[in-house]
Short mmCIF file of C-alpha atoms and ligand atoms in Angstrom, two decimals:
data_model
loop_
_atom_site.label_atom_id
_atom_site.label_comp_id
_atom_site.label_asym_id
_atom_site.label_seq_id
_atom_site.Cartn_x
_atom_site.Cartn_y
_atom_site.Cartn_z
CA MET A 1 0.00 0.00 0.00
CA SER A 2 1.27 3.49 -0.84
CA HIS A 3 0.35 6.45 1.37
CA ASP A 4 -0.66 9.80 -0.16
CA VAL A 5 1.71 11.60 2.15
CA VAL A 6 3.98 10.67 5.02
CA ILE A 7 5.04 13.50 7.35
CA ILE A 8 8.18 12.94 9.40
CA GLY A 9 8.08 14.86 12.67
CA ALA A 10 5.16 15.98 14.85
CA GLY A 11 6.41 19.44 15.81
CA PRO A 12 4.45 22.57 14.83
CA ALA A 13 5.53 22.28 11.15
CA GLY A 14 4.53 18.62 10.73
CA LEU A 15 1.30 18.94 12.70
CA THR A 16 0.19 22.04 10.76
CA ALA A 17 0.88 20.27 7.47
CA ALA A 18 -1.18 17.29 8.68
CA ILE A 19 -4.11 19.48 9.77
CA GLN A 20 -4.17 21.31 6.43
CA LEU A 21 -3.84 18.10 4.38
CA LYS A 22 -6.81 16.65 6.27
CA ARG A 23 -8.79 19.74 5.29
CA PHE A 24 -7.78 19.13 1.65
CA GLY A 25 -9.23 15.61 1.94
CA PHE A 26 -6.00 13.59 2.18
CA GLU A 27 -5.02 11.03 4.84
CA PRO A 28 -1.59 12.11 6.06
CA LEU A 29 0.43 9.69 8.16
CA VAL A 30 2.68 11.39 10.73
CA VAL A 31 5.73 9.52 12.04
CA GLU A 32 7.11 10.79 15.38
CA ARG A 33 10.06 9.27 17.25
CA GLU A 34 9.69 11.04 20.60
CA ARG A 35 6.69 13.11 21.62
CA ILE A 36 4.03 15.13 19.82
CA GLY A 37 4.96 18.82 20.00
CA GLY A 38 8.69 18.77 19.23
CA LEU A 39 10.82 21.56 20.61
CA VAL A 40 7.83 23.57 21.86
CA LEU A 41 7.69 21.18 24.83
CA ASN A 42 10.89 22.82 26.08
CA ALA A 43 9.59 26.40 25.82
CA ASN A 44 8.98 27.97 29.21
CA LEU A 45 6.55 30.68 28.09
CA VAL A 46 5.50 31.37 24.48
CA GLU A 47 4.59 35.04 24.16
CA ASN A 48 4.82 35.65 20.41
CA TYR A 49 2.24 33.20 19.08
CA PRO A 50 -1.00 35.02 18.26
CA GLY A 51 -4.14 34.09 20.15
CA PHE A 52 -2.61 33.91 23.62
CA PRO A 53 -2.44 37.49 24.94
CA ASP A 54 -1.04 36.40 28.31
CA GLY A 55 1.42 33.95 26.76
CA ILE A 56 1.11 30.19 27.05
CA SER A 57 3.51 27.53 28.34
CA GLY A 58 5.03 25.34 25.66
CA GLN A 59 3.49 22.22 27.23
CA GLU A 60 0.00 23.74 27.30
CA LEU A 61 0.31 24.84 23.66
CA VAL A 62 1.32 21.29 22.71
CA ARG A 63 -1.68 19.92 24.63
CA LEU A 64 -3.90 22.11 22.43
CA PHE A 65 -2.07 21.02 19.24
CA SER A 66 -2.55 17.37 20.28
CA THR A 67 -6.25 17.87 20.97
CA GLN A 68 -6.72 19.41 17.53
CA VAL A 69 -4.93 16.65 15.62
CA SER A 70 -6.65 13.86 17.52
CA TRP A 71 -10.05 15.54 17.06
CA LEU A 72 -9.36 15.63 13.30
CA GLY A 73 -8.35 11.96 13.37
CA VAL A 74 -4.77 12.52 12.20
CA ASN A 75 -2.81 9.28 12.45
CA VAL A 76 0.42 9.82 14.43
CA MET A 77 2.62 6.72 14.44
CA PRO A 78 5.18 6.49 17.28
CA GLU A 79 8.14 5.31 15.21
CA GLU A 80 11.49 6.67 14.16
CA ALA A 81 12.11 7.32 10.48
CA LYS A 82 15.56 5.84 9.94
CA GLN A 83 16.03 6.51 6.26
CA LEU A 84 14.35 8.16 3.31
CA SER A 85 15.01 6.82 -0.14
CA MET A 86 14.00 7.91 -3.61
CA ASN A 87 14.13 5.74 -6.68
CA GLU A 88 12.12 4.94 -9.84
CA ALA A 89 9.47 3.25 -7.69
CA GLY A 90 8.93 6.47 -5.71
CA LEU A 91 9.58 7.54 -2.15
CA SER A 92 9.98 5.20 0.81
CA VAL A 93 10.48 5.90 4.47
CA VAL A 94 12.24 3.15 6.40
CA THR A 95 11.10 3.28 10.03
CA SER A 96 12.22 1.29 13.04
CA ARG A 97 9.52 -1.29 12.20
CA GLN A 98 8.53 -1.09 8.53
CA VAL A 99 8.97 0.42 5.10
CA LEU A 100 6.34 3.04 4.24
CA LYS A 101 5.81 3.72 0.56
CA ALA A 102 4.55 7.23 -0.15
CA GLN A 103 3.63 9.39 -3.12
CA SER A 104 4.91 12.42 -1.25
CA VAL A 105 6.86 13.08 1.96
CA ILE A 106 7.20 16.15 4.16
CA VAL A 107 10.40 16.24 6.22
CA ALA A 108 9.65 18.27 9.37
CA THR A 109 12.36 16.81 11.59
CA GLY A 110 13.46 20.08 13.20
CA THR A 111 16.95 20.36 14.64
CA ILE A 112 19.36 18.44 16.85
CA PRO A 113 21.38 20.00 19.67
CA ARG A 114 25.05 20.80 19.25
CA ARG A 115 27.31 18.92 21.65
CA LEU A 116 30.11 20.49 23.66
CA ASP A 117 32.35 17.52 22.83
CA VAL A 118 34.17 17.61 26.17
CA PRO A 119 35.23 14.58 28.24
CA GLY A 120 32.40 13.00 30.23
CA GLU A 121 29.58 14.50 28.14
CA ALA A 122 28.80 11.38 26.09
CA ASP A 123 29.00 9.04 29.12
CA LEU A 124 26.68 11.15 31.25
CA ARG A 125 24.20 12.05 28.48
CA GLY A 126 20.64 11.17 29.49
CA ARG A 127 21.66 10.58 33.14
CA ARG A 128 23.25 13.87 34.30
CA VAL A 129 23.68 15.84 31.09
CA PHE A 130 20.60 16.87 29.09
CA TYR A 131 19.74 19.06 26.09
CA GLY A 132 16.20 20.16 27.03
CA PRO A 133 14.20 20.51 30.27
CA ILE A 134 11.53 18.08 29.03
CA ASP A 135 14.08 15.25 29.39
CA LEU A 136 15.23 16.16 32.93
CA PRO A 137 14.12 13.91 35.79
CA ARG A 138 11.65 15.55 38.18
CA LEU A 139 13.48 18.26 40.15
CA GLY A 140 13.25 18.54 43.91
CA CYS A 141 13.51 21.96 45.57
CA SER A 142 17.07 21.07 46.63
CA ALA A 143 18.26 20.44 43.07
CA ASP A 144 21.16 22.46 41.67
CA ILE A 145 21.32 22.97 37.91
CA VAL A 146 24.01 24.20 35.55
CA VAL A 147 22.88 25.64 32.21
CA VAL A 148 25.51 25.95 29.48
CA GLY A 149 24.90 28.60 26.81
CA GLY A 150 24.19 32.30 26.38
CA CYS A 151 21.38 32.22 23.79
CA ASP A 152 17.58 32.55 24.11
CA ALA A 153 17.11 28.81 24.72
CA ALA A 154 19.70 28.76 27.54
CA PHE A 155 18.04 31.70 29.29
CA ASP A 156 14.59 30.17 28.76
CA TYR A 157 15.88 26.92 30.32
CA ALA A 158 17.35 28.86 33.27
CA LEU A 159 14.01 30.56 33.93
CA ALA A 160 12.13 27.26 33.69
CA ALA A 161 14.59 25.55 36.07
CA SER A 162 14.73 28.43 38.59
CA SER A 163 11.13 27.90 39.69
CA ARG A 164 11.78 24.20 40.37
CA ALA A 165 15.37 24.12 41.64
CA ARG A 166 17.43 25.55 44.51
CA SER A 167 20.08 27.11 42.30
CA VAL A 168 20.76 27.64 38.61
CA ASN A 169 24.24 28.60 37.35
CA VAL A 170 24.44 29.75 33.74
CA ILE A 171 27.84 29.43 32.03
CA PHE A 172 28.57 31.11 28.70
CA ARG A 173 31.69 31.91 26.69
CA ASN A 174 31.15 35.55 25.79
CA ALA A 175 31.35 38.60 28.03
CA LYS A 176 27.64 39.27 27.43
CA PRO A 177 24.78 36.86 26.78
CA ARG A 178 23.29 36.74 23.26
CA ALA A 179 19.75 36.17 24.55
CA LEU A 180 16.87 38.64 24.13
CA ASN A 181 17.14 41.57 26.57
CA LEU A 182 13.70 40.62 27.86
CA LEU A 183 14.95 37.17 28.92
CA VAL A 184 18.22 38.51 30.32
CA SER A 185 16.44 41.01 32.56
CA ARG A 186 14.02 38.33 33.80
CA VAL A 187 16.96 36.05 34.61
CA ARG A 188 18.72 38.88 36.49
CA GLN A 189 15.63 39.30 38.67
CA GLU A 190 15.76 35.69 39.90
CA ASP A 191 17.69 35.41 43.18
CA ASN A 192 18.65 31.78 42.59
CA ILE A 193 20.22 32.29 39.12
CA THR A 194 23.93 33.20 38.86
CA LEU A 195 25.60 34.10 35.56
CA TYR A 196 29.18 33.02 34.74
CA PRO A 197 30.32 34.89 31.59
CA ASN A 198 33.68 34.35 29.83
CA ARG A 199 33.73 30.75 30.90
CA GLU A 200 34.01 27.44 29.06
CA VAL A 201 33.10 23.94 30.17
CA THR A 202 36.12 21.66 29.93
CA ARG A 203 34.90 18.40 31.48
CA PHE A 204 32.00 16.61 33.22
CA GLU A 205 32.53 14.01 35.92
CA THR A 206 30.63 12.58 38.86
CA SER A 207 31.68 12.63 42.49
CA ASN A 208 29.66 11.47 45.53
CA SER A 209 26.51 11.18 43.38
CA LYS A 210 26.85 14.79 42.19
CA LEU A 211 27.79 16.15 38.78
CA VAL A 212 31.00 18.17 38.71
CA VAL A 213 31.24 20.68 35.86
CA GLU A 214 34.84 21.76 35.31
CA THR A 215 35.20 25.17 33.69
CA ALA A 216 38.03 27.46 32.63
CA GLU A 217 38.04 31.21 32.36
CA GLU A 218 40.44 33.03 30.08
CA ALA A 219 41.51 35.99 32.24
CA GLY A 220 44.59 38.15 31.67
CA GLY A 221 46.19 35.48 29.51
CA GLY A 222 46.03 32.76 32.20
CA ALA A 223 43.30 30.17 32.56
CA GLU A 224 41.42 30.23 35.86
CA ASN A 225 39.70 26.93 36.58
CA LYS A 226 36.55 26.50 38.60
CA SER A 227 34.36 23.51 39.41
CA LEU A 228 30.61 23.81 39.82
CA VAL A 229 28.91 20.97 41.68
CA CYS A 230 25.30 20.31 40.72
CA ASP A 231 22.73 17.59 40.06
CA TYR A 232 22.14 18.09 36.34
CA ALA A 233 23.52 20.10 33.44
CA LEU A 234 21.37 21.45 30.61
CA ILE A 235 23.24 22.28 27.43
CA ALA A 236 21.89 24.89 24.98
CA ILE A 237 24.74 25.98 22.71
CA GLY A 238 22.82 25.97 19.43
CA ARG A 239 21.12 23.48 17.16
CA GLU A 240 21.57 22.26 13.58
CA ALA A 241 19.30 20.79 10.90
CA ASN A 242 18.23 17.24 11.59
CA LEU A 243 18.84 15.59 8.23
CA GLU A 244 20.17 12.27 9.56
CA LEU A 245 17.63 10.25 7.62
CA LEU A 246 18.85 11.77 4.36
CA SER A 247 22.46 10.94 5.11
CA ASN A 248 22.70 8.68 2.05
CA ALA A 249 21.36 11.26 -0.39
CA ARG A 250 22.33 14.75 -1.47
CA ILE A 251 19.05 16.49 -2.14
CA ASP A 252 18.44 19.88 -3.64
CA GLU A 253 15.22 21.33 -2.23
CA LYS A 254 13.91 22.56 -5.61
CA GLU A 255 14.57 19.26 -7.39
CA ALA A 256 13.09 17.34 -4.46
CA GLY A 257 9.76 19.17 -4.84
CA GLY A 258 9.41 17.78 -8.36
CA LEU A 259 9.62 14.28 -6.88
CA GLY A 260 7.10 14.93 -4.11
CA LEU A 261 9.59 15.61 -1.31
CA PHE A 262 9.10 18.80 0.71
CA PHE A 263 10.72 20.35 3.82
CA ALA A 264 9.06 22.42 6.54
CA GLY A 265 10.08 24.19 9.74
CA ASP A 266 13.43 24.50 11.50
CA VAL A 267 15.01 21.71 9.42
CA ARG A 268 14.92 24.09 6.42
CA ARG A 269 16.80 26.83 8.23
CA GLY A 270 19.25 24.68 10.11
CA ARG A 271 18.66 26.44 13.43
CA THR A 272 15.93 27.12 15.95
CA GLY A 273 13.36 29.44 14.41
CA GLN A 274 9.93 30.40 15.64
CA ILE A 275 6.69 28.47 16.01
CA GLY A 276 4.89 30.89 13.66
CA ILE A 277 7.48 30.30 10.92
CA ALA A 278 7.22 26.52 11.34
CA VAL A 279 3.42 26.75 11.16
CA GLY A 280 3.63 28.87 7.97
CA ASP A 281 6.11 26.41 6.47
CA GLY A 282 3.79 23.51 7.33
CA LEU A 283 0.94 25.23 5.47
CA ILE A 284 3.11 25.89 2.42
CA ALA A 285 4.34 22.29 2.40
CA ALA A 286 0.73 21.02 2.60
CA GLU A 287 -0.25 23.20 -0.37
CA ASN A 288 2.74 21.95 -2.35
CA VAL A 289 1.86 18.34 -1.55
CA ALA A 290 -1.78 18.87 -2.54
CA ARG A 291 -0.71 20.44 -5.84
CA PHE A 292 1.78 17.63 -6.46
CA LEU A 293 -0.75 14.86 -5.71
CA LYS A 294 -3.44 16.44 -7.90
CA ASN A 295 -1.02 16.74 -10.84
CA GLU A 296 0.14 13.17 -10.30
CA SER A 297 -3.42 11.87 -10.44
CA HIS A 298 -3.82 13.38 -13.93
CA LEU A 299 -0.81 11.44 -15.26
C1 FAD B 301 13.73 26.68 24.91
C2 FAD B 301 13.00 27.07 23.67
C3 FAD B 301 12.06 28.06 23.73
C4 FAD B 301 11.37 28.45 22.58
N1 FAD B 301 10.45 29.45 22.69
C5 FAD B 301 9.80 29.86 21.60
C6 FAD B 301 8.86 30.91 21.68
O1 FAD B 301 8.59 31.45 22.76
N2 FAD B 301 8.24 31.30 20.54
C7 FAD B 301 8.51 30.74 19.32
O2 FAD B 301 7.90 31.14 18.33
N3 FAD B 301 9.40 29.72 19.22
C8 FAD B 301 10.06 29.28 20.31
N4 FAD B 301 10.98 28.27 20.21
C9 FAD B 301 11.27 27.70 18.87
C10 FAD B 301 10.25 26.66 18.43
O3 FAD B 301 10.04 25.71 19.46
C11 FAD B 301 10.73 25.97 17.15
O4 FAD B 301 11.05 26.93 16.18
C12 FAD B 301 9.66 25.03 16.59
O5 FAD B 301 9.32 24.04 17.53
C13 FAD B 301 10.13 24.37 15.29
O6 FAD B 301 9.14 23.48 14.86
P1 FAD B 301 9.47 22.27 13.87
O7 FAD B 301 8.18 21.54 13.69
O8 FAD B 301 10.18 22.77 12.68
O9 FAD B 301 10.54 21.35 14.63
P2 FAD B 301 10.50 20.65 16.06
O10 FAD B 301 9.62 21.37 16.98
O11 FAD B 301 11.93 20.49 16.43
O12 FAD B 301 9.85 19.22 15.77
C14 FAD B 301 10.53 18.22 15.05
C15 FAD B 301 9.93 16.88 15.42
O13 FAD B 301 10.46 15.88 14.55
C16 FAD B 301 10.70 14.70 15.31
N5 FAD B 301 11.71 13.89 14.60
C17 FAD B 301 12.99 14.26 14.31
N6 FAD B 301 13.60 13.29 13.61
C18 FAD B 301 12.70 12.27 13.47
C19 FAD B 301 12.77 11.00 12.84
N7 FAD B 301 13.89 10.57 12.22
N8 FAD B 301 11.67 10.20 12.87
C20 FAD B 301 10.53 10.64 13.48
N9 FAD B 301 10.42 11.86 14.11
C21 FAD B 301 11.50 12.66 14.08
C22 FAD B 301 11.23 15.24 16.63
O14 FAD B 301 11.13 14.26 17.66
C23 FAD B 301 10.29 16.43 16.84
O15 FAD B 301 9.11 16.06 17.54
C24 FAD B 301 11.66 27.84 21.34
C25 FAD B 301 12.61 26.81 21.28
C26 FAD B 301 13.29 26.44 22.44
C27 FAD B 301 14.32 25.35 22.38
#
């Protein structure tokens, strides 16, 4: 059996495409490897998405997205797309359990976090070192957190953690953070958040069931080392396009469209964008798929 359209990724881009394709009368199949909602689940407070004048937490927004797609009867399959292939027979998506044949595919796989690539990071990943608050174990009020990064996401993570933890230490390499002024001033108002500028993480290790984050500061030509002891570290030093499933193919976006393959959301830009942009991209991808499928049916 060949599907009209398979959508890979159930973040805002993929879900919007699915909603619109349903309205066009198609039966999209969404494949999601983790949780419905994508990166939005990590957003502390979304204040720039129209319709929510007081802002809305990322998790609550995702709850509303999920209600809408389940009410419309969109099929979301909890599987990982491992590979996408294109040949004379058409498009196929190889998942962890099966091969899905499709007339068209929307890749809405978002981004993956950059790693620090320091000793200890890989070993402690998923136990002490995390890349988004949604993956952290439940925090007690005595938990101490280190956030690594000076961008919007790092400051958003610090704010989210500060209400649930005893202390949050934010380490970043530059003299000043690169986050929105709005987020920086909110962080500065929190008594339990401390900023460590001009500092780099050099190693993670554990000691007496705590995480030790070794850092170095370049000051006056000499490196000053400092260890921060905490329970968990959250790393937010940027993200890049998640194109792992296309690793065997070099695909030009314009040529791909002619074959029924479309891209939507952060994966197109190769960095974290905005929910509104991902939603717009999802709508455009759905229109392109509908046009492609209608033309195909005339052949
Ligand atoms: C901390 C934080 C705060 C933010 N706050 C805001 C904000 O206030 N306002 C705003 O507009 N934006 C905000 N953003 C940005 C916003 O969340 C993203 O731009 C948006 O989620 C991108 O949507 P997307 O659908 O392109 O990708 P994603 O949301 O990343 O979704 C991609 C989905 O694809 C799935 N996937 C990936 N690979 C596979 C595979 N091989 N098989 C199956 N599934 C796969 C992933 O599991 C994921 O669910 C924030 C981001 C962060 C990190």
